[in-house]
XYZ file of C-alpha atoms in Angstrom:
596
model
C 0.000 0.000 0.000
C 1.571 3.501 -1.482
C 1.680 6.617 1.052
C -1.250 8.529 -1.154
C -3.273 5.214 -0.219
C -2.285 5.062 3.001
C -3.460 8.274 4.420
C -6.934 7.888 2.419
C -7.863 4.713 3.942
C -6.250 5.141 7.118
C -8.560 8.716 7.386
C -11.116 7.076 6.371
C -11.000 4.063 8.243
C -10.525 5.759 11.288
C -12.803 8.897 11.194
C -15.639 6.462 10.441
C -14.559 4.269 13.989
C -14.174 7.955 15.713
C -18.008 8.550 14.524
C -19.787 7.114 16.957
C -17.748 9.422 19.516
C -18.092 12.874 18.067
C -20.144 14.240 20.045
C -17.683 13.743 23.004
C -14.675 15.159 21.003
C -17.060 18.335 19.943
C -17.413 18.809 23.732
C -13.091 17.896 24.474
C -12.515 20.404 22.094
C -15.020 23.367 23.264
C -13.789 22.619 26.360
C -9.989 23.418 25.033
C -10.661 26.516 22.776
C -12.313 27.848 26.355
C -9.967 27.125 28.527
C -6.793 28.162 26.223
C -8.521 31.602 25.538
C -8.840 31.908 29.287
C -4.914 30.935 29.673
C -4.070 33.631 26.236
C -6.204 36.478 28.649
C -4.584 35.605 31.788
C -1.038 37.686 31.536
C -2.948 41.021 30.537
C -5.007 40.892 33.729
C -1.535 40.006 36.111
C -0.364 43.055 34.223
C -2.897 45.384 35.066
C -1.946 44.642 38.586
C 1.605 45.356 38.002
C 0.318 48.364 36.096
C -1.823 49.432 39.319
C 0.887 49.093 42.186
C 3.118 50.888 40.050
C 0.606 54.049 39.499
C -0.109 54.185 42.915
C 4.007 53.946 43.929
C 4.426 56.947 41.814
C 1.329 58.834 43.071
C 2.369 58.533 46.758
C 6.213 59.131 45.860
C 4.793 62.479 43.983
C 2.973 63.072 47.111
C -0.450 63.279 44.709
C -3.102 64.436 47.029
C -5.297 61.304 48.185
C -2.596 58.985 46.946
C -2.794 55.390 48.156
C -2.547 51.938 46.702
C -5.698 50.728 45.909
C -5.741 47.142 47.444
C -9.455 46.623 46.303
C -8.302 47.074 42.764
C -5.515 44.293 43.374
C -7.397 41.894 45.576
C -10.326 41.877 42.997
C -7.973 41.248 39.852
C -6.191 38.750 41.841
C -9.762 36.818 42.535
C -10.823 37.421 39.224
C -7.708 35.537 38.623
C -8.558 32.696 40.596
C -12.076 32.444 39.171
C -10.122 32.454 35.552
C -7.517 29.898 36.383
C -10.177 27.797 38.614
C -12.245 27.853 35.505
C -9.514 27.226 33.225
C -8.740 24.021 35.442
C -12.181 22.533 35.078
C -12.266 23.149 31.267
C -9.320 21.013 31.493
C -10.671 18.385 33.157
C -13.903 17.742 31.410
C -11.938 18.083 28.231
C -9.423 14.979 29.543
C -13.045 13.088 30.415
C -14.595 13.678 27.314
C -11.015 13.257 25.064
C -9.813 9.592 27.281
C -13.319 8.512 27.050
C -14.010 9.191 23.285
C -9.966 7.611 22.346
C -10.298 4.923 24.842
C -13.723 3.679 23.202
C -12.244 4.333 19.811
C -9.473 2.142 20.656
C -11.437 -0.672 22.061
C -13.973 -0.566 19.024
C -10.318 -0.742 16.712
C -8.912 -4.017 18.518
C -12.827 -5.890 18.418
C -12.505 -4.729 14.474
C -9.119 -6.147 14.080
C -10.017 -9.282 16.473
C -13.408 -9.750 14.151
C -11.378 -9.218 11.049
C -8.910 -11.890 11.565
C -11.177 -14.339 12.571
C -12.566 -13.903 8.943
C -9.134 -13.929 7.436
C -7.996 -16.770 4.879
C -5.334 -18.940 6.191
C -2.840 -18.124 3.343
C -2.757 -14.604 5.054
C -0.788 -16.260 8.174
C 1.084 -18.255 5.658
C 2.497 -15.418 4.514
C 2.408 -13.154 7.464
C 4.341 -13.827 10.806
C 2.081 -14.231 14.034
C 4.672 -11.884 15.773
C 3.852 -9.368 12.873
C -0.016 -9.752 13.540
C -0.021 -9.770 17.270
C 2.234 -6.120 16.970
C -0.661 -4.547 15.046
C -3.289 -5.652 17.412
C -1.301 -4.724 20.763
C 1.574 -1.851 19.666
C 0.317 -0.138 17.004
C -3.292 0.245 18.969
C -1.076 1.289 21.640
C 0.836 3.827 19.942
C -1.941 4.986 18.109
C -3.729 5.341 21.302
C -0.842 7.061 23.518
C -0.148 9.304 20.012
C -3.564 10.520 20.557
C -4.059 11.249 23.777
C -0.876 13.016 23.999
C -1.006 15.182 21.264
C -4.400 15.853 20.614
C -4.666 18.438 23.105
C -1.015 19.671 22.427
C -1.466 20.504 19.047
C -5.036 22.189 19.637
C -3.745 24.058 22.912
C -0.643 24.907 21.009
C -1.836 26.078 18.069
C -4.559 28.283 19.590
C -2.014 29.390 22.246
C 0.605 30.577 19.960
C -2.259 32.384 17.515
C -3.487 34.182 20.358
C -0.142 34.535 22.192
C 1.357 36.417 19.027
C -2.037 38.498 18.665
C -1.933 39.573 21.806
C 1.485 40.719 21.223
C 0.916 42.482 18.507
C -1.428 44.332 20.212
C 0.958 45.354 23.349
C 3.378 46.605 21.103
C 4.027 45.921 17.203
C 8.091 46.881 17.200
C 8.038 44.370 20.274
C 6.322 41.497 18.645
C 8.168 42.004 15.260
C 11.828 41.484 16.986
C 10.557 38.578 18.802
C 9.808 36.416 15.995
C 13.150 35.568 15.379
C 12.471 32.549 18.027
C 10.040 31.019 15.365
C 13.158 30.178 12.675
C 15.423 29.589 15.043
C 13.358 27.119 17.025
C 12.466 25.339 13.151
C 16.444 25.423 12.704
C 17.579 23.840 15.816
C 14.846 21.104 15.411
C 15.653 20.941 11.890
C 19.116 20.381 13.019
C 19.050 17.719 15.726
C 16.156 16.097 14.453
C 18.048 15.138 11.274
C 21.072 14.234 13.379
C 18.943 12.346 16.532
C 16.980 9.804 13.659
C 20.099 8.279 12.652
C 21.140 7.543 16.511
C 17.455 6.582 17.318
C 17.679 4.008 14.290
C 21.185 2.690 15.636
C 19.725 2.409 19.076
C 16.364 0.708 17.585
C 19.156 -1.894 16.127
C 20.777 -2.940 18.941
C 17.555 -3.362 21.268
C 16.913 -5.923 18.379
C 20.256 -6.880 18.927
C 19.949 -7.224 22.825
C 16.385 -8.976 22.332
C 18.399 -11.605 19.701
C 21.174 -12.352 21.982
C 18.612 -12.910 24.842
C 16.693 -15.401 23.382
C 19.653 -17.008 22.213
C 21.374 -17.142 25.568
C 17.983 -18.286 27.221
C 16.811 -20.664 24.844
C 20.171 -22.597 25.046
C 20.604 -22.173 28.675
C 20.985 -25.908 29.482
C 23.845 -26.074 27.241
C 25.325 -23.258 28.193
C 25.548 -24.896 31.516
C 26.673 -28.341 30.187
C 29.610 -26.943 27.860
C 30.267 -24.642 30.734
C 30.113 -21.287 28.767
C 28.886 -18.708 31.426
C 31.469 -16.773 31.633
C 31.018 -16.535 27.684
C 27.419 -15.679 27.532
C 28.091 -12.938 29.968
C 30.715 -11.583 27.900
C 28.454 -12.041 24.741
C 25.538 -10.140 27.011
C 27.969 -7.436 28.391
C 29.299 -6.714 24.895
C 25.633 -6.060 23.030
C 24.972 -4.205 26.591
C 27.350 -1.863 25.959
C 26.865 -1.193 22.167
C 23.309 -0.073 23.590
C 23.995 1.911 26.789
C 26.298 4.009 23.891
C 24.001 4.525 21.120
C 20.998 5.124 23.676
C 23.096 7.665 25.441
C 23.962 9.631 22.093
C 20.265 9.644 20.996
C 19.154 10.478 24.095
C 21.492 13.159 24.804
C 20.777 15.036 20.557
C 17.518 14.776 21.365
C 17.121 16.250 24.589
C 19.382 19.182 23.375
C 16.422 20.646 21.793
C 14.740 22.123 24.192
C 17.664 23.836 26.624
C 18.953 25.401 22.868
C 15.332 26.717 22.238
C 15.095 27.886 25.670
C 18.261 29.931 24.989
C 16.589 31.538 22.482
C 13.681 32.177 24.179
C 15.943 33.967 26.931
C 17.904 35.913 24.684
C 14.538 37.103 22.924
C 13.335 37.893 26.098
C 16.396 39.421 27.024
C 16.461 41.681 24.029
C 12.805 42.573 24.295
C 13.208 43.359 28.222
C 15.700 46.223 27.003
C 13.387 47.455 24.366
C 10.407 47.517 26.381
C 11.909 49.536 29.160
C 12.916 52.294 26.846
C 9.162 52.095 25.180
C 8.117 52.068 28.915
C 10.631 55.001 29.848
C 9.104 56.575 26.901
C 5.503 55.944 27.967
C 4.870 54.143 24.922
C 3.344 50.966 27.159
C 3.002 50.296 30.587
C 5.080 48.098 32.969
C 2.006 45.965 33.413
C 2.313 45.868 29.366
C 6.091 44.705 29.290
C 5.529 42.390 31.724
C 2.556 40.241 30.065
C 4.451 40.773 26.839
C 7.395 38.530 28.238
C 4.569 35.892 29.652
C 3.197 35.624 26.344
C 6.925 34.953 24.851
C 6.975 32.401 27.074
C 3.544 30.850 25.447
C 4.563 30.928 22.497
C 7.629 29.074 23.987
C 5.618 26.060 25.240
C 4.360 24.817 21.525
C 7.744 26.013 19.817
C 9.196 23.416 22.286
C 6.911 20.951 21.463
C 7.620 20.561 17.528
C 9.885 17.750 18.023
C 8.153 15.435 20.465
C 4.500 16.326 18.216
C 6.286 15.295 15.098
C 7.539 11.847 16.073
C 4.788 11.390 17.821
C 2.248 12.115 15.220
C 4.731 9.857 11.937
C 4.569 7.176 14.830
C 0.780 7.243 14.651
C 0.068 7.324 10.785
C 2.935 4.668 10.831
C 0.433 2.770 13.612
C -2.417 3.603 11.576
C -1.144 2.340 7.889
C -0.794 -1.053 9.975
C -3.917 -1.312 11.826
C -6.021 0.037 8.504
C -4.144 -2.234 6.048
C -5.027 -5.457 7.652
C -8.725 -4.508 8.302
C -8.419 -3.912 4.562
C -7.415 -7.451 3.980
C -9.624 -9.975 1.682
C -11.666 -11.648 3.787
C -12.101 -15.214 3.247
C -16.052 -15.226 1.698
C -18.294 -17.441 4.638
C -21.710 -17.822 2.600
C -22.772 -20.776 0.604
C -25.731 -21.323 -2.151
C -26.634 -24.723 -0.104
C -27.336 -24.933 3.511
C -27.063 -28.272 5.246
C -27.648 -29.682 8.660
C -24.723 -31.155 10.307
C -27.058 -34.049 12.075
C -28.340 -34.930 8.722
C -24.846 -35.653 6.598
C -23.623 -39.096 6.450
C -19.618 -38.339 5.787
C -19.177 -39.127 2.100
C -16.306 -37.635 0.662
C -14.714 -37.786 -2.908
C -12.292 -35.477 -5.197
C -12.957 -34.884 -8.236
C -10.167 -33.986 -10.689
C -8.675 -31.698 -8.103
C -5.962 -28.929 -8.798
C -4.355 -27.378 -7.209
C -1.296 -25.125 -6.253
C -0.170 -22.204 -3.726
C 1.462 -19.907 -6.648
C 0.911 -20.078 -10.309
C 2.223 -23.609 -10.491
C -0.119 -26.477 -9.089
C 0.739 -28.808 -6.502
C -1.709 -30.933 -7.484
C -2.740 -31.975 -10.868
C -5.267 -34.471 -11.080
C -6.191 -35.812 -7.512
C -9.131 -38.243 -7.192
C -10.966 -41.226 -4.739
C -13.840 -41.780 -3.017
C -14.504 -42.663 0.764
C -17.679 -43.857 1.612
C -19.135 -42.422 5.107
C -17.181 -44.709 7.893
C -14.311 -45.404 6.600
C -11.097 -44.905 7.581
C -8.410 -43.556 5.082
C -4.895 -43.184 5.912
C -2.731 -40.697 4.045
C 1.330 -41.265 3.510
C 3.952 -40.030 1.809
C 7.325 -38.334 2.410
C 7.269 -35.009 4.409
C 6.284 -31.851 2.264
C 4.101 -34.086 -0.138
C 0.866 -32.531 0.086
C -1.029 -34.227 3.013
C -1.924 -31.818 4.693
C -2.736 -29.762 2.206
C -5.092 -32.458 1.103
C -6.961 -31.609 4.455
C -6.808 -28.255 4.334
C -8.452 -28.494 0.964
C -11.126 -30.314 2.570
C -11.747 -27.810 5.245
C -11.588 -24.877 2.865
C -8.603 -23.253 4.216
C -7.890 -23.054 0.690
C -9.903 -23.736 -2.670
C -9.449 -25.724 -4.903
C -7.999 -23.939 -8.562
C -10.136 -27.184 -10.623
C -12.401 -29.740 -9.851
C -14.317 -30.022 -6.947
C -14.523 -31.433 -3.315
C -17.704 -32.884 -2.548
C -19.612 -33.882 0.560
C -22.346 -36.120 0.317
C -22.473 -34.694 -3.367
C -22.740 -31.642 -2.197
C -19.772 -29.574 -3.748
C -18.278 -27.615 -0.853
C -17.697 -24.503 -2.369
C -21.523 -24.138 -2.204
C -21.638 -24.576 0.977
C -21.329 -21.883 4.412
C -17.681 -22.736 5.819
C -18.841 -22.329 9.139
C -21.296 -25.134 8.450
C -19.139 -27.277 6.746
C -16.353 -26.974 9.173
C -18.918 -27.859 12.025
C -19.068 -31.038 10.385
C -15.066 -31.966 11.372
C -13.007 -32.554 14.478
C -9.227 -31.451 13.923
C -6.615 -33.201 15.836
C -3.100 -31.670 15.197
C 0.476 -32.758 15.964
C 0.697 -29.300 17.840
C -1.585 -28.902 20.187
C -3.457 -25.844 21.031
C -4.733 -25.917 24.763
C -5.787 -22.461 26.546
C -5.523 -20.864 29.578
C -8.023 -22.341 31.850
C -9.546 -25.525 33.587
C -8.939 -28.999 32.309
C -12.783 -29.335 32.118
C -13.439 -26.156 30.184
C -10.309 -27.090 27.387
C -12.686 -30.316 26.644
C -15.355 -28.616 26.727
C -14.205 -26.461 23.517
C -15.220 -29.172 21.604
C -19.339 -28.341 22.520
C -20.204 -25.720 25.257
C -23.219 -26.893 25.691
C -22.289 -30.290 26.736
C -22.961 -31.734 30.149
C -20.235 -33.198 32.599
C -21.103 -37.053 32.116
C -20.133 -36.137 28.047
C -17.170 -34.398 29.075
C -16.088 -37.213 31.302
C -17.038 -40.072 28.951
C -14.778 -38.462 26.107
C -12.072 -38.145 28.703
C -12.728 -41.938 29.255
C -12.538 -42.412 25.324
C -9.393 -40.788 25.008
C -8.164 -43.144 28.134
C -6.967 -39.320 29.814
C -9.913 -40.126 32.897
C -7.073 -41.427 34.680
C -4.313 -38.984 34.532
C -6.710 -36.017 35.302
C -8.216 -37.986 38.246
C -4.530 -38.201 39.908
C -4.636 -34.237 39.951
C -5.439 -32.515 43.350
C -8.219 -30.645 41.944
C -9.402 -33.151 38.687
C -11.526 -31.547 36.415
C -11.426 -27.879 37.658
C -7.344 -28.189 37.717
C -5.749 -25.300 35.520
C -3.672 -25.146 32.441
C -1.118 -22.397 32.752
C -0.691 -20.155 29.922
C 1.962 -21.750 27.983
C 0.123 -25.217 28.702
C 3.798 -26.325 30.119
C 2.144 -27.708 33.134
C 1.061 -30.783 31.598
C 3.539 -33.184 29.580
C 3.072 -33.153 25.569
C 1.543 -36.551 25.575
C -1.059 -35.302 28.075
C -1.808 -32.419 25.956
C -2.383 -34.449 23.332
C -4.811 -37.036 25.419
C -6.857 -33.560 26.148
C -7.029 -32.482 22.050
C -8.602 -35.596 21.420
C -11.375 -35.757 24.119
C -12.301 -32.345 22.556
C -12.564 -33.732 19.519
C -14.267 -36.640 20.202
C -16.891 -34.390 22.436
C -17.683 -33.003 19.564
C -18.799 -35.997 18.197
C -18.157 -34.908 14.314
C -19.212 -36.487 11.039
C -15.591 -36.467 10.088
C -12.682 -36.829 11.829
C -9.082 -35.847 11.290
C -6.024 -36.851 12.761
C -2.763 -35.376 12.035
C 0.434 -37.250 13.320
C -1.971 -37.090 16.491
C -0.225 -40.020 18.208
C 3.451 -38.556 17.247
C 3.812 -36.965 20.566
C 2.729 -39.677 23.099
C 5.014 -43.080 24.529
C 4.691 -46.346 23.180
C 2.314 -47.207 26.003
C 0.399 -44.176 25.252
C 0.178 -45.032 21.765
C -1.889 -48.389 22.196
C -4.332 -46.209 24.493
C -4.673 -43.976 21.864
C -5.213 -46.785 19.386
C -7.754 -48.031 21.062
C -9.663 -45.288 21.679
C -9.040 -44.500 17.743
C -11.165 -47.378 17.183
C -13.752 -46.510 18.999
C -14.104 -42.819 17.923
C -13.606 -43.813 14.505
C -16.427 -46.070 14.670
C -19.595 -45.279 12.478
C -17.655 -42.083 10.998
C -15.342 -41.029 7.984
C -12.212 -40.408 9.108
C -8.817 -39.524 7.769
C -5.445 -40.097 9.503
C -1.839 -38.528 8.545
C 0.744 -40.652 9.721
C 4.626 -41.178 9.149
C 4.548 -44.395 11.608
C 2.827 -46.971 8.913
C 2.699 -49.975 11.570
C -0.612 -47.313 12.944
C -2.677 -47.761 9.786
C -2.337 -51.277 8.603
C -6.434 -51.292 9.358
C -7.291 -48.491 7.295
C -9.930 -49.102 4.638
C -8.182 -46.698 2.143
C -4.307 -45.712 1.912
C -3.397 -42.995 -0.203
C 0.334 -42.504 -1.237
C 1.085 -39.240 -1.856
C 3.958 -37.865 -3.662
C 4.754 -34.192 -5.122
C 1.163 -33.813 -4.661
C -0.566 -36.360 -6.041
C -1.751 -39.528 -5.284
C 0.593 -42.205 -7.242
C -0.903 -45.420 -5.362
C -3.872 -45.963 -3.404
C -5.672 -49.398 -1.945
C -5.602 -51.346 1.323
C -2.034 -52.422 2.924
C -2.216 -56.022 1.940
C -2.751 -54.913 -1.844
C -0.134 -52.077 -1.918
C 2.729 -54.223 -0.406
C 1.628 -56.395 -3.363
C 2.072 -53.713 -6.033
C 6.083 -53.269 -5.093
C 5.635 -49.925 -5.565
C 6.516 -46.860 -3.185
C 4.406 -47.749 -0.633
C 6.239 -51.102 -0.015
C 9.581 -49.528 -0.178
C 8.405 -46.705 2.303
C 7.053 -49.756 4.864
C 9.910 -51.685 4.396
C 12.328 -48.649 5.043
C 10.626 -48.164 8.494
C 10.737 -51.879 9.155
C 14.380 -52.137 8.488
C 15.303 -49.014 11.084
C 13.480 -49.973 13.515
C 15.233 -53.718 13.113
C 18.806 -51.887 13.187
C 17.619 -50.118 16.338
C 16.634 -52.771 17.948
């Protein structure tokens, strides 16, 4: 996506999620434009009091008949003040309620969008997109889009309408006064000019060696145990202390550029001042303007000061936050993957019949597969094998629509499932993987995944199936016992055990099992196998398997190769045919003979 794009859609895209909220930001804003034309009205007012006490000094050192200072002048400006400033404060404060509240709800109406979105994205999108990658957008770039917004939102607006009024108000004190003090406005875009230019290049260096540090952690970490075996410590340290150092340098010089900014524009500001200070006090000599004049002249230098200093920190700030924005905006932009269908079926009601016809297919311009086709009727078990990479999975993922087919078609029942809802059609599968995906909660609610509305007895009976009854009985607290967030509480095998009682709760028309046994013992495995039986009872299921001794039952094997299917037929018949199949089996036979 180009830049011109970029700001379009991202404007777009996020006025129309700010919409809801405008009414809040109308009120934020008021709120601001009040209170910063309070705060631009302020200094005139501190002058006048100035501007009194030094009348009256002069009356009484003139010995003026009746001269005295006037203390009910000062003591009402002064509570006039305090209404004004009190004022001022609560302007503030319903503008930070309305302005949090309207970006906060913003915010938590942009992660459900991005959480809905990628629940409807296709699953070449991850194949081609790094989790880390995806998980940034949702959590940083909200984050920095959020923190962008709340700082600078009232920045800029308070800025801007300071400076405006700030220089106006100038103007109108003294024109001579206000011309000479402009000089702070190219200066101040000079010295940021200057050190922001310089201050990028050490912020990228600095960015490079946090990736650095964050490399050379999880490198140290994630080979801890052999650092401790080969008895490297001492190394690792020195490895650590080395990257450590590269950052504590290049942090320290982009640190110390950028925070020159503002003591150099300071400077200015108190040489203006100074030169001003001089001027005024011959205008004021000549009676041109009052003390009280001069002095909430220099206050409004200072305004001006505030968002001159704040250039810098606004611009980063604000590229971070289109940078945030282009992220967030170009994934919700993303193809979806479409969810309709022509046909709608009822899960209860389909029997499991699967065939391909004349399937093609391929993941770039090139297909995979060219010509893929068999038939399983509903109960039967099929086993697919082949060497790694050749297109088993795929075969499944085919099946569940995670891709389409590019020719042919995929039918269930005869019903060709491109016509049909994928939500529906998927609710006709269980998925077993060889990784296994358990969340953070209770044993009983990880089965339960499977159906929500299922009772205990169904949970327990498909823990029973899976023959994982047992091992969740020993824990102190059974059912209700929790899986941490990593799921590292439990051993692999166990996970496993758990993955399949959710799928067999689920009770599906078809059921897939890929390399689900691959992670369990020996002892495990004839559990497992066992239970297989069962669950694969009176249902179509397929099975992925490198371990052939697992599917000598199966009522179909397909041999896969390159993509497509090369030999197909029972495991009597194939060893028959000499072909791959018998020189994959026989392979496996003969390691495991020269292991044992």
């Amino acid at each position: 996506m180009n830049e011109k794009i970029n700001w379009k859609v991202c404007m777009k895209g996020f006025l129309h999620h700010v919409a809801p909220y405008k009414g809040r930001l109308i009120i934020a804003i008021l709120a601001l434009v009040c209170s910063t034309a309070i705060y631009a009205g302020n200094p005139l007012i501190e002058g006048s009091i100035t501007t009194q006490l030094t009348k009256d000094a002069k009356e009484i050192m003139n010995q003026v008949e009746g001269a005295h200072v006037h203390f009910d002048i000062v003591i009402k400006t002064i509570i006039t003040l305090a209404i004004r400033y009190g004022l001022r404060a609560f302007l503030l404060l319903v503008s930070a309620f309305f302005l949090t509240n309207a970006i906060q709800s913003t915010m938590r109406d942009l992660r459900n969008s991005l959480q809905t979105k990628i629940q409807r994205l296709p699953v070449r999108y991850f194949d081609s997109h790094a989790f880390g990658d995806v998980l940034s957008t949702v959590t940083n770039d909200v984050d920095t889009l959020s923190n962008a917004l709340q700082q600078t939102f009232t920045k800029a607006i308070t800025g801007g309408l300071t400076f405006i009024l700030a220089l106006s108000m100038m103007f109108k004190i003294n024109v001579t006064m206000a011309v000479v003090s402009l000089i702070i406005i190219p200066m101040t875009v000079l010295i940021t000019k200057i050190f922001v230019k310089r201050s990028q290049r050490l912020f990228h260096l600095q960015q490079k060696t946090v990736g650095e540090m964050n490399g050379t952690i999880t490198e140290l970490y994630g080979g801890f145990n052999e650092i401790l075996l080969y008895n490297k410590q001492k190394d690792a340290i020195k490895q650590f202390e080395e990257v450590n150092e590269r950052m504590a340098k290049s942090a320290f010089k982009a640190q110390f550029i950028s925070s020159m900014i503002s003591p150099c524009i300071s400077l200015v500001t108190y040489l203006t001042i100074g030169g001003v200070a001089v001027l005024g006090c011959i205008f004021v000599i000549q009676g041109t303007i009052v003390v009280g004049g001069l002095q909430a002249f220099i206050r409004y230098i200072w305004q001006i000061n505030d968002p001159l200093s704040q250039v810098s920190q606004l611009s980063s700030q604000i590229q971070a936050a289109f940078a945030a924005m282009s992220r967030i905006f170009t994934l919700l932009n993303e193809e979806e993957e479409e969810q309709k269908g022509t046909v709608s079926i009822d899960a209860k009601e389909m029997k499991g019949n699967v065939s391909f016809e004349h399937v093609q297919f391929g993941y770039e311009e090139d297909l995979l597969m060219k010509d893929v086709n068999f038939e399983v009727k509903s109960g039967q078990m099929v086993a697919l094998v082949g060497p790694t990479g050749a297109g088993k999975t795929t075969l499944m993922n085919l099946l569940l629509r995670f891709y389409d087919v590019k020719g042919g078609a995929i039918k269930i029942d005869g019903v060709d499932i491109k016509d049909m809802n994928r939500e529906q059609l998927r609710s006709l599968f269980s998925l077993v993987l060889q990784d296994t995906w358990l969340f953070n909660g209770s044993i009983y609610d990880n089965i339960r995944y499977g159906r929500l509305n299922a009772r205990k007895d169904e949970v327990i009976d498909s823990a029973k199936m899976a023959n994982v009854h047992h091992f969740i009985r020993t824990l102190s607290h059974g059912y209700d016992s929790m899986i941490n967030e990593e799921a590292n509480n439990i051993s692999q095998g166990e996970k496993q055990l758990l993955t399949i009682a959710r799928a067999i709760l689920k009770d599906p028309q078809i059921l897939i099992l890929d390399e689900a046994t691959s992670s369990v013992d020996t002892r495990l495995e004839k559990m497992l196998q066992d239970a297989m039986q069962k669950v694969m009872k009176g249902r179509t299921s397929f099975v992925i398997a490198h371990r052939l001794s697992t599917i000598k039952n199966a009522d179909l094997i397909l041999v896969i190769k390159d993509g497509d299917i090369i030999e197909q037929g029972t495991h009597e018949s194939l060893l028959k045919q000499g072909g791959f199949y018998e020189k994959l089996y026989n392979s496996q036979f003969a390691n495991k003979t020269v292991e044992s």
